[in-house]
Amino acid sequence: MHDFVVNLFSTGSFIPHGHCYLWKPGLVWLHIISDAIIALAYYSIPLTLFYFVRQRQDLPFSWIFLLFAAFIISCGTTHIAEIWTLWNPTYWLSGILKVATAIVSLFTAIELVALMPQALALPSPLQLKQANKALQAQIKERLQVEKQLRQLQEELEQRVQDRTAQLVRVNEQLQQEIDERYRAEVALLASRERLVLAQQVGKIGTYELNTQTKELIWTEEMEALYGLERGSFEDSYEHWLKLIHPDDRADAVLSVQRIITHGADLDTELRIMLPDGRIRWVATRAKMFCELGHSERLIGVNMDITEHKQVQQELQKTLQTLTTLINASPLPIVVIQPNMTVQLWSLAAEQLFGWSAAEVLGQPIPIIPQDKQDQFRQDPEALAKGEVFAGVETYHCKRDGSTLVVSVSTAPFYDEHHNFQSILLIFQDITEQQAIEQMKNEFISIVSHELRTPLTAIQGFLGLLNSGIYDNKPQKAKRMVEQALTNSDRLVRLVNDILDLERLSSGRVQLVKEVCNAADLMQRAVEGLQPIASLSAITISTPTNACVWADPDLIIQTLTNLLSNAIKFSPRDSMITLSAQPQGEWVLFAAKDQGRGIPADKLETIFERFEQVDVSDARAKGGTGLGLAICQSIIQQHDGSIWAESILGEGSTFYFTLPIPSRDNEQTHLGHR
Ligand code: ADP
């Protein structure tokens, strides 16, 4: 082997190849350059092929390219050997290189032939182009389809998203509802628990009645309320009825019937009987419920109102007592609200004002008269504010339109919170009192005036006498004295009459009544009037047995007054008749004359004090104007009446009545005797 390698690289006896070219530089260089370029080209091609194969990994038969590369490199190497052998005649080596090249070339040629069918089977670039085109079209179509699909998918996805969002929303809502319901249920449970607690505390029993089966279900509170042992209620309507007080049972049945028939709410109060015999008041309230598919049910509550009822009854009693007291009071009592409407109107108020309670209750209080409103406007406002009045004098209307003078005292009512509620008004009718006061005042002024006239005259006459101007005129002085005496007579009469009248009207005269014979009375009156009675023809006409129950002195005084007037206001010797006629329980007395008569418009007023038809004439006749007033007062003290009838110029008749004695009066009278 060693020898082979040495031979291979030995030049031996060979001559360099350049000799063949005779070392002609041109020829040598031609070969050198050509072989060098071929060798370079042959070496570069495999590099390119190698690069190609590396880049095209998917290349089929890539190994044939590598084989080509090996073959070309071999060829290139032979050209390098050609350049080498120009100077170095290692022809064994170049031969070996050629052998290697020949083997590689041959192998490559054979492989190429063997590969040809497969290479031919590969698609041509045209085919590939067409296929590519078709592929492109397909791709385009696919892309379109894909695009459509994507669109569809997007739409679908959108829908799915929308639907999902909807579902999410619905889900959220549902969740919210569930939460709310849960919360409501929790709250309901809590409030139910509280309600149950409240029912226990408030002793409120709850029940449910099936209106068809009459099954009645109760809570424990109901049993406690009815004093029953736990679980002892029989759950039936009939059992419940048995527990109700017999007097209230019919009402209870009716109330339940009414709610079942008319659907109205049940709201009634009834008494129940506890097993230990006690009676308890309960308020029962219920409502009808009708659920779909269920029979109608009545759901209600029962409450213990015994204490409330007791308080109510006590209040009622107090109120009744109060109302009785108020109505029994002789003073009119009225209660008004701050808006001036009447809340209470006592019997005395009915009698005083004329309006019945039914007419004024809830109405504005009948107010003060129109013409007095300005004067009293302040008062109602002050009343409404609850101010207290004591004995305030004011005017009030009566139902008949007349006006009353009343004294009002007030007291405000307040509730437990000190809120002003109403005003109590207590009235006192002072109309008469005021009229009397007024009359008294007028009487005093008239009396003073009447007394002053004769007194002034007396004073005048005495003054004249005292002055001495009549000292030498005894006739005139005598007249002066007479005048003074006449006036003093009148003064005495006046004072006597005034005193009589005052004693009679003040009630200070104690009547001494007895059974009196009318004829006797008249006779004594006539006798007392002598001698003026002889101026007329006086006849007494009366049944002998006509008797009255009276104070004889006062009746004689009356008859004397009437008789003296008849004589005074009649011509001389005219007829005067005194008569007395029994009429049932009464005796009618009459004093009839044929005198000047009295004008019709004066017939009533002449009984008033100091009333005279013809003042100067009456005074000239010694009249005081008080005679008839005294007569009226005397007759009224005897419960009788007095009046006059007259025709002007023809005469007058004065009548008065006196009671006949009763059986008792007669017995008393006989007893006294
Ligand atoms: P007098 O003192 O003035 O008589 P009376 O009260 O007795 O007062 O009478 C009042 C008035 O009534 C008299 O002044 C008179 O005008 C009138 N009068 C009373 N009686 C009669 C009579 N019989 N005839 C006419 N007038 C009478």
XYZ file of C-alpha atoms and ligand atoms in Angstrom:
700
model
C 0.000 0.000 0.000
C 2.787 2.257 0.927
C 4.326 1.725 -2.377
C 1.038 2.450 -4.148
C 0.639 5.772 -2.393
C 4.301 6.683 -3.108
C 3.850 5.789 -6.758
C 0.653 7.679 -6.872
C 2.306 10.916 -5.879
C 5.619 10.270 -7.612
C 6.375 11.895 -10.906
C 8.534 9.012 -11.943
C 10.089 9.350 -15.240
C 7.229 11.113 -16.768
C 7.601 14.507 -18.257
C 5.350 17.391 -17.344
C 2.475 17.833 -19.705
C 3.713 21.313 -20.576
C 6.218 19.767 -22.653
C 3.479 18.560 -24.911
C 2.659 22.230 -25.416
C 6.309 22.878 -25.869
C 6.049 25.212 -23.053
C 4.625 27.671 -25.373
C 3.409 30.202 -22.944
C 0.378 31.119 -25.004
C -0.747 27.560 -25.247
C 0.133 26.760 -21.671
C -1.798 29.831 -20.458
C -4.713 29.002 -22.669
C -4.986 25.611 -21.039
C -4.296 26.939 -17.600
C -6.928 29.692 -17.809
C -9.522 27.445 -19.564
C -9.025 24.606 -17.088
C -9.013 27.065 -14.196
C -12.254 28.715 -15.318
C -13.853 25.259 -15.949
C -12.692 24.067 -12.571
C -14.005 27.225 -10.865
C -17.320 26.928 -12.720
C -17.479 23.199 -11.830
C -16.860 23.974 -8.185
C -19.358 26.836 -8.057
C -22.211 24.851 -9.638
C -22.350 22.270 -6.813
C -22.381 25.108 -4.335
C -25.401 26.564 -6.071
C -27.014 23.163 -6.269
C -26.263 22.576 -2.653
C -27.720 25.924 -1.736
C -30.796 25.129 -3.891
C -31.310 21.758 -2.242
C -30.876 23.346 1.180
C -33.431 25.991 0.363
C -35.935 23.644 -1.222
C -36.376 21.126 1.441
C -39.538 19.859 -0.218
C -37.616 19.105 -3.480
C -38.199 15.554 -4.666
C -35.123 13.557 -5.616
C -32.778 16.007 -3.915
C -30.143 13.298 -3.710
C -29.801 13.367 -7.597
C -28.815 17.030 -7.268
C -26.176 16.085 -4.779
C -25.043 13.339 -7.114
C -24.775 15.928 -9.865
C -22.763 18.059 -7.520
C -20.393 15.194 -6.815
C -20.105 14.451 -10.532
C -19.401 18.127 -11.380
C -16.891 18.491 -8.569
C -15.160 15.366 -9.921
C -15.070 16.877 -13.396
C -13.728 20.159 -11.979
C -11.038 18.264 -10.129
C -9.917 16.571 -13.349
C -9.393 20.051 -14.832
C -7.370 21.105 -11.782
C -5.332 17.897 -12.303
C -4.798 19.035 -15.884
C -3.298 22.332 -14.684
C -1.240 20.408 -12.025
C 0.157 17.966 -14.518
C 1.435 20.798 -16.730
C 4.382 21.002 -14.342
C 3.959 17.860 -12.155
C 3.672 14.646 -14.117
C 1.670 12.680 -11.428
C -0.290 10.955 -14.098
C -1.235 8.053 -11.875
C -2.965 10.475 -9.609
C -4.700 12.326 -12.400
C -5.683 8.962 -13.844
C -7.137 7.845 -10.523
C -9.031 11.144 -10.364
C -10.410 10.472 -13.767
C -11.398 6.932 -12.732
C -13.269 8.401 -9.748
C -14.864 10.928 -12.033
C -15.804 8.189 -14.456
C -17.426 6.146 -11.682
C -19.368 9.101 -10.354
C -20.401 10.078 -13.914
C -21.498 6.590 -14.748
C -23.413 6.177 -11.552
C -25.042 9.521 -12.081
C -25.970 8.666 -15.677
C -27.488 5.369 -14.586
C -29.391 6.899 -11.723
C -30.655 9.635 -14.002
C -32.020 7.115 -16.467
C -33.622 5.172 -13.654
C -35.075 8.359 -12.289
C -36.503 9.546 -15.580
C -39.996 7.908 -15.322
C -40.435 9.407 -11.935
C -39.090 12.786 -13.150
C -41.442 12.677 -16.066
C -44.327 11.920 -13.733
C -43.669 15.199 -11.999
C -46.060 17.917 -13.168
C -44.737 20.345 -15.653
C -44.582 24.079 -14.779
C -47.515 24.670 -17.181
C -49.519 22.016 -15.495
C -48.454 23.424 -12.230
C -49.430 26.874 -13.425
C -52.857 25.633 -14.539
C -53.255 23.645 -11.431
C -52.130 26.665 -9.556
C -54.656 28.810 -11.367
C -57.409 26.303 -10.671
C -56.144 26.197 -7.182
C -56.210 29.992 -7.015
C -59.818 29.970 -8.295
C -60.634 27.347 -5.752
C -58.868 29.326 -3.110
C -60.737 32.447 -4.137
C -63.994 30.549 -4.096
C -63.059 29.054 -0.807
C -62.085 32.412 0.512
C -65.445 33.765 -0.524
C -67.211 30.824 0.975
C -64.974 31.230 3.939
C -65.836 34.916 4.060
C -69.532 34.086 3.851
C -69.052 31.439 6.417
C -67.192 33.894 8.597
C -69.974 36.403 8.120
C -72.507 33.773 8.955
C -70.372 32.745 11.842
C -70.018 36.345 12.936
C -73.769 36.821 12.625
C -74.262 33.633 14.458
C -71.756 34.685 17.039
C -73.474 38.093 17.274
C -76.791 36.375 17.745
C -75.305 34.070 20.229
C -73.761 37.074 21.951
C -77.058 38.970 21.850
C -78.965 35.998 23.077
C -76.328 35.374 25.683
C -76.535 39.035 26.743
C -80.321 38.711 26.843
C -80.037 35.555 28.827
C -77.553 37.248 31.098
C -79.924 40.145 31.561
C -82.895 37.865 32.108
C -80.772 35.868 34.409
C -79.737 38.978 36.281
C -83.335 40.085 36.522
C -84.331 36.667 37.692
C -81.559 36.731 40.181
C -82.639 40.176 41.291
C -86.239 38.999 41.590
C -85.097 35.952 43.459
C -83.043 38.179 45.744
C -85.918 40.571 46.245
C -88.320 37.737 46.878
C -85.896 36.237 49.242
C -85.508 39.520 51.040
C -89.306 40.043 51.027
C -89.803 36.552 52.339
C -87.243 37.145 55.034
C -88.947 40.452 55.885
C -92.345 38.743 55.756
C -91.149 36.032 58.047
C -89.722 38.627 60.396
C -92.897 40.703 60.305
C -94.973 37.539 60.742
C -92.946 36.716 63.793
C -93.425 40.249 65.034
C -97.137 40.015 64.274
C -97.432 36.792 66.194
C -95.591 38.480 69.071
C -97.837 41.542 68.794
C -100.898 39.270 68.810
C -99.639 37.605 71.958
C -98.873 40.901 73.646
C -102.098 42.566 72.517
C -104.158 39.467 73.319
C -105.373 39.412 69.734
C -106.690 36.085 68.539
C -106.840 35.173 64.874
C -109.282 32.796 63.238
C -110.252 31.423 59.854
C -113.720 30.188 59.028
C -114.497 28.033 56.036
C -117.886 29.410 55.127
C -119.011 26.186 53.476
C -117.787 23.500 55.825
C -118.113 25.831 58.837
C -114.742 24.631 59.981
C -113.260 27.269 62.270
C -109.549 27.306 62.958
C -108.206 29.250 65.929
C -104.846 30.458 67.126
C -103.659 29.812 70.665
C -104.346 33.453 71.516
C -108.010 32.877 70.699
C -108.154 30.012 73.152
C -106.436 32.139 75.769
C -108.897 34.948 75.076
C -111.876 32.598 75.490
C -110.313 31.117 78.618
C -110.076 27.669 77.018
C -107.380 25.114 77.638
C -104.880 24.655 74.833
C -106.271 22.490 72.049
C -109.716 22.245 73.621
C -111.459 24.278 70.928
C -113.358 21.956 68.617
C -112.555 23.871 65.423
C -116.183 24.410 64.597
C -118.446 27.401 64.142
C -121.054 25.800 66.409
C -118.577 25.524 69.242
C -117.765 29.205 68.883
C -121.472 30.125 69.012
C -121.823 28.190 72.261
C -119.118 30.377 73.819
C -120.999 33.585 73.034
C -123.261 35.193 75.606
C -126.865 34.050 74.892
C -128.035 37.671 74.547
C -125.468 38.366 71.809
C -125.682 35.030 69.987
C -128.434 36.036 67.535
C -126.509 39.197 66.652
C -123.329 37.201 66.089
C -125.111 34.777 63.734
C -126.684 37.679 61.864
C -123.377 39.501 61.490
C -121.653 36.412 60.105
C -124.586 35.759 57.750
C -124.394 39.334 56.527
C -120.693 39.115 55.695
C -121.186 35.776 53.926
C -124.183 36.996 51.913
C -123.121 40.557 51.144
C -119.358 40.271 51.414
C -119.329 43.236 53.781
C -116.594 43.388 56.401
C -117.460 42.050 59.816
C -116.993 44.537 62.618
C -118.930 43.902 65.778
C -118.600 43.786 69.530
C -120.031 40.971 71.605
C -119.852 39.339 74.984
C -118.332 35.911 75.507
C -118.668 33.574 78.441
C -115.527 32.176 79.985
C -115.608 28.646 81.449
C -115.332 30.150 84.956
C -118.538 32.113 84.354
C -116.925 35.483 83.826
C -118.089 37.634 80.934
C -115.642 39.296 78.624
C -116.233 41.810 75.825
C -114.524 41.098 72.522
C -114.365 43.064 69.309
C -114.459 40.778 66.297
C -113.441 41.941 62.847
C -113.189 39.847 59.687
C -112.835 39.958 55.927
C -113.906 37.502 53.224
C -111.198 35.831 51.130
C -111.819 33.734 48.063
C -108.814 31.966 46.562
C -109.015 30.312 43.176
C -110.102 26.727 43.558
C -110.793 27.180 47.235
C -114.022 27.698 49.028
C -114.648 31.130 50.532
C -112.996 31.815 53.822
C -113.479 34.401 56.466
C -110.321 35.567 58.172
C -110.567 37.725 61.212
C -109.345 38.768 64.615
C -110.781 38.936 68.104
C -109.623 41.493 70.644
C -110.295 41.771 74.334
C -112.057 45.106 74.869
C -113.515 44.390 78.310
C -111.530 47.126 80.033
C -112.256 49.539 77.241
C -115.975 48.692 77.515
C -115.936 49.170 81.256
C -114.310 52.567 80.875
C -116.803 53.368 78.126
C -119.730 52.351 80.341
C -118.343 54.384 83.238
C -117.942 57.320 80.908
C -121.449 56.804 79.591
C -122.790 56.793 83.132
C -120.803 59.910 84.001
C -122.028 61.539 80.841
C -125.615 60.595 81.625
C -125.273 61.951 85.143
C -123.733 65.093 83.774
C -126.444 65.468 81.139
C -129.124 64.897 83.795
C -127.506 67.492 86.028
C -127.156 69.937 83.192
C -130.741 69.364 82.102
C -131.968 69.617 85.670
C -130.220 72.932 86.120
C -132.674 75.842 86.014
C -129.920 77.840 84.377
C -129.596 77.338 80.622
C -126.298 75.562 79.912
C -124.737 75.356 76.481
C -121.447 73.867 75.339
C -119.960 75.167 72.112
C -116.898 74.186 70.163
C -114.168 76.660 69.205
C -115.845 77.066 65.799
C -118.947 78.313 67.632
C -121.078 75.245 66.843
C -123.312 73.862 69.562
C -122.237 70.628 71.253
C -124.654 70.554 74.168
C -127.960 72.394 74.630
C -129.716 71.910 77.973
C -133.468 71.741 78.548
C -133.374 75.133 80.233
C -131.624 76.495 77.125
C -134.427 75.023 75.015
C -136.971 76.760 77.225
C -135.156 80.077 77.306
C -134.134 80.426 73.668
C -136.953 78.424 72.061
C -134.723 76.219 69.882
C -134.778 72.497 70.619
C -131.469 70.660 71.057
C -132.122 68.751 67.816
C -132.354 72.038 65.933
C -129.121 73.557 67.153
C -126.732 70.657 67.822
C -123.841 70.855 65.373
C -125.122 74.222 64.138
C -123.626 77.642 64.826
C -124.902 79.012 68.124
C -127.912 81.290 67.544
C -126.091 84.552 67.721
C -126.706 87.978 69.063
C -129.202 90.234 67.208
C -128.046 91.965 64.043
C -128.241 95.455 65.507
C -126.215 94.430 68.539
C -123.465 92.683 66.603
C -121.051 95.571 66.511
C -121.394 96.032 70.203
C -120.686 92.405 70.984
C -118.430 91.365 68.126
C -115.472 91.035 70.440
C -117.197 88.575 72.699
C -117.540 85.555 70.384
C -113.894 85.910 69.380
C -112.859 86.008 72.973
C -115.140 83.027 73.656
C -113.547 81.050 70.856
C -110.179 81.633 72.437
C -111.459 80.120 75.648
C -111.364 83.297 77.705
C -113.302 83.173 80.920
C -116.266 85.497 81.419
C -118.226 85.876 84.574
C -121.627 87.509 84.450
C -121.113 89.356 81.190
C -124.375 90.966 80.137
C -125.235 90.459 76.493
C -128.151 90.137 74.112
C -129.414 86.928 72.569
C -132.049 86.163 69.988
C -134.952 83.909 70.798
C -136.431 81.565 68.253
C -139.526 83.806 67.946
C -137.282 86.751 66.981
C -137.540 88.552 70.296
C -134.441 89.613 72.150
C -133.285 88.502 75.548
C -130.893 90.146 77.909
C -128.725 87.454 79.431
C -125.861 87.286 81.796
C -123.243 84.840 80.486
C -120.551 83.065 82.426
C -118.067 80.824 80.624
C -115.627 78.097 81.449
C -113.229 76.612 78.892
C -112.661 72.842 78.603
C -109.222 71.463 77.815
C -108.198 67.941 76.822
C -105.497 65.952 78.576
C -102.844 67.677 76.431
C -104.138 71.086 77.526
C -105.545 71.770 74.086
C -108.565 74.013 74.179
C -111.626 71.909 73.282
C -114.879 73.603 74.063
C -116.563 76.306 76.098
C -119.253 75.878 78.699
C -121.710 78.763 78.705
C -124.117 79.344 81.575
C -126.854 81.855 80.839
C -129.121 83.738 83.141
C -132.154 85.496 81.794
C -131.994 88.993 83.188
C -134.516 90.547 80.785
C -137.167 90.972 83.470
C -134.675 92.020 86.081
C -133.348 94.642 83.715
C -136.855 95.800 82.831
C -137.722 96.050 86.535
C -134.532 97.953 87.177
C -135.311 100.236 84.305
C -138.878 100.681 85.529
C -137.629 101.404 89.023
C -135.246 103.992 87.707
C -137.998 105.569 85.634
C -140.380 105.342 88.615
C -137.881 107.052 90.900
C -137.370 109.867 88.424
C -141.174 110.259 87.905
C -141.849 110.045 91.644
C -139.181 112.637 92.324
C -140.742 114.806 89.678
C -144.272 114.258 91.065
C -143.200 114.971 94.611
C -141.180 117.995 93.594
C -144.217 119.754 92.030
C -146.361 120.071 95.232
C -143.264 120.557 97.376
C -142.086 123.449 95.177
C -145.591 124.921 95.369
C -145.646 124.588 99.187
C -142.167 126.083 99.366
C -143.324 128.970 97.112
C -146.455 129.722 99.170
C -144.612 129.525 102.475
C -141.876 131.753 101.040
C -144.433 134.352 100.039
C -146.055 134.226 103.477
C -142.665 134.487 105.120
C -141.682 137.502 103.009
C -144.328 139.507 104.813
C -145.912 140.945 101.647
C -149.255 139.520 102.664
C -148.990 140.702 106.268
C -151.602 143.332 105.689
C -153.686 141.182 103.300
C -155.201 138.434 105.468
C -157.534 137.142 102.679
C -154.666 136.581 100.273
C -152.515 135.103 103.021
C -155.333 132.670 103.847
C -155.475 131.604 100.179
C -151.754 131.061 100.223
C -152.076 128.814 103.270
C -154.957 126.905 101.607
C -152.875 126.394 98.488
C -150.000 125.157 100.580
C -152.339 122.758 102.396
C -153.823 121.443 99.128
C -150.344 120.726 97.841
C -149.298 119.109 101.088
C -152.468 116.940 100.912
C -151.460 115.873 97.449
C -147.969 115.264 98.717
C -149.269 113.045 101.482
C -151.514 111.136 99.046
C -148.682 110.711 96.692
C -146.362 109.439 99.374
C -149.074 107.078 100.678
C -149.824 105.736 97.200
C -146.114 105.348 96.428
C -145.563 103.482 99.673
C -148.615 101.256 99.013
C -147.473 100.465 95.519
C -143.910 99.831 96.577
C -145.020 97.501 99.376
C -147.385 95.635 97.067
C -145.014 95.221 94.117
C -142.058 94.250 96.308
C -144.199 91.504 97.842
C -143.689 92.903 101.302
C -147.464 93.078 101.939
C -148.582 89.924 103.698
C -152.022 89.056 102.326
C -154.464 87.978 104.987
C -156.913 86.001 102.891
C -160.299 84.859 104.053
C -163.648 83.945 102.626
C -165.227 87.292 101.832
C -168.759 88.043 100.761
C -168.635 90.180 97.624
C -171.679 92.264 98.598
C -170.135 93.051 101.990
C -166.916 94.181 100.390
C -168.760 96.480 98.009
C -170.923 97.853 100.781
C -167.909 98.683 102.925
C -166.227 100.391 99.991
C -169.271 102.571 99.367
C -169.520 103.417 103.065
C -165.865 104.385 103.150
C -166.429 106.857 100.361
C -169.106 108.856 102.088
C -169.820 111.692 101.573
C -168.642 111.715 97.880
C -170.603 108.523 97.297
C -173.785 110.505 97.765
C -172.883 112.492 94.617
C -173.916 109.550 92.433
C -176.650 106.964 92.382
C -174.661 103.893 93.340
C -176.310 100.511 93.132
C -174.832 97.242 94.220
C -175.986 94.273 92.237
C -174.716 90.899 93.310
C -176.031 87.533 94.494
C -175.919 87.415 98.270
C -173.928 84.204 98.372
C -171.109 85.332 96.022
C -167.913 84.791 98.012
C -164.202 85.153 97.200
C -160.935 84.016 98.806
C -159.157 87.312 99.344
C -157.628 89.878 101.647
C -160.759 91.988 102.404
C -158.889 95.232 103.196
C -156.993 95.161 99.902
C -160.123 94.306 97.880
C -162.007 97.133 99.626
C -159.066 99.405 98.714
C -159.404 98.265 95.086
C -163.144 98.754 95.013
C -162.727 102.174 96.690
C -160.219 103.219 93.989
C -162.491 102.115 91.156
C -165.590 103.638 92.755
C -163.873 106.991 93.457
C -162.636 107.142 89.828
C -166.172 106.379 88.609
C -167.528 109.201 90.767
C -164.676 111.567 89.795
C -165.042 111.084 86.042
C -168.880 111.014 85.926
C -171.393 113.810 86.027
C -173.263 114.461 89.260
C -176.074 112.031 90.076
C -175.183 109.615 87.286
C -175.644 105.854 87.709
C -172.819 103.752 89.050
C -173.280 100.017 89.357
C -171.121 97.699 91.381
C -171.632 94.025 90.630
C -170.056 90.652 91.294
C -170.962 87.522 89.330
C -169.635 84.052 90.135
C -168.189 82.454 86.987
C -166.927 78.942 87.618
C -163.864 79.120 89.793
C -163.883 82.885 89.708
C -166.059 85.838 90.688
C -166.151 88.622 88.126
C -166.403 92.076 89.716
C -167.456 95.105 87.647
C -167.637 98.866 88.378
C -169.730 100.457 85.659
C -170.257 104.194 85.248
C -171.821 106.528 82.728
C -168.976 109.013 82.763
C -166.672 110.544 80.145
C -165.138 107.230 79.139
C -161.529 106.454 78.216
C -159.964 106.629 74.727
C -159.439 103.109 73.327
C -155.679 103.595 72.941
C -155.373 104.409 76.645
C -157.334 101.427 77.935
C -154.223 99.394 78.647
C -151.790 102.145 79.604
C -153.963 103.666 82.303
C -152.912 100.767 84.562
C -149.327 101.973 84.388
C -147.942 104.275 87.044
C -148.710 107.987 86.704
C -150.693 107.390 83.502
C -153.610 109.770 83.303
C -155.817 110.579 80.321
C -156.148 114.244 81.137
C -153.329 115.036 83.545
C -154.367 118.536 84.743
C -158.011 117.538 85.112
C -157.101 114.364 86.972
C -154.745 116.301 89.267
C -157.372 118.937 89.828
C -159.561 116.084 91.013
C -156.855 115.066 93.449
C -155.616 112.175 91.360
C -152.077 110.810 91.757
C -152.086 108.517 88.704
C -151.191 105.550 90.930
C -154.661 104.254 91.877
C -155.111 101.811 88.983
C -151.498 100.616 89.281
C -152.175 99.787 92.949
C -155.426 97.992 91.944
C -153.596 95.937 89.346
C -150.902 94.991 91.823
C -153.490 93.919 94.446
C -155.484 91.807 91.953
C -152.323 90.176 90.607
C -151.334 89.302 94.167
C -154.659 87.417 94.295
C -153.882 85.651 90.991
C -156.732 87.513 89.314
C -156.858 89.839 86.302
C -157.990 93.399 85.879
C -158.986 95.269 82.724
C -161.219 98.072 81.455
C -163.783 98.526 78.728
C -165.010 101.917 77.709
C -166.896 103.917 75.100
C -165.722 107.518 74.947
C -168.482 109.824 76.190
C -170.733 106.975 77.289
C -168.993 105.448 80.254
C -166.462 102.885 81.417
C -166.537 99.510 83.094
C -163.618 98.211 85.167
C -163.532 94.441 85.631
C -161.472 92.239 87.914
C -161.609 88.609 88.889
C -160.966 86.915 92.217
C -160.915 83.224 93.007
C -163.830 81.631 94.799
C -162.845 79.929 98.063
C -161.846 76.260 97.709
C -163.234 73.599 100.056
C -159.973 73.734 102.007
C -160.202 77.531 102.218
C -163.714 77.284 103.588
C -162.741 74.726 106.237
C -159.749 76.762 107.299
C -161.933 79.832 107.431
C -164.540 78.068 109.595
C -161.771 76.735 111.817
C -160.426 80.224 112.368
C -163.819 81.439 113.356
P -155.979 109.060 89.322
O -155.466 109.233 90.638
O -155.545 110.063 88.335
O -157.398 108.714 89.263
P -155.806 106.387 88.507
O -154.695 105.469 88.343
O -156.856 105.954 89.472
O -155.248 107.794 88.789
O -156.534 106.602 87.119
C -155.745 106.875 86.067
C -156.483 107.634 85.026
O -157.443 106.799 84.382
C -157.264 108.748 85.537
O -156.446 109.917 85.698
C -158.269 108.939 84.445
O -157.738 109.705 83.406
C -158.518 107.547 83.983
N -159.743 106.950 84.626
C -159.726 106.081 85.661
N -161.002 105.695 85.959
C -161.807 106.311 85.077
C -163.214 106.327 84.863
N -164.043 105.599 85.582
N -163.701 107.108 83.843
C -162.854 107.839 83.087
N -161.530 107.861 83.247
C -161.007 107.104 84.234
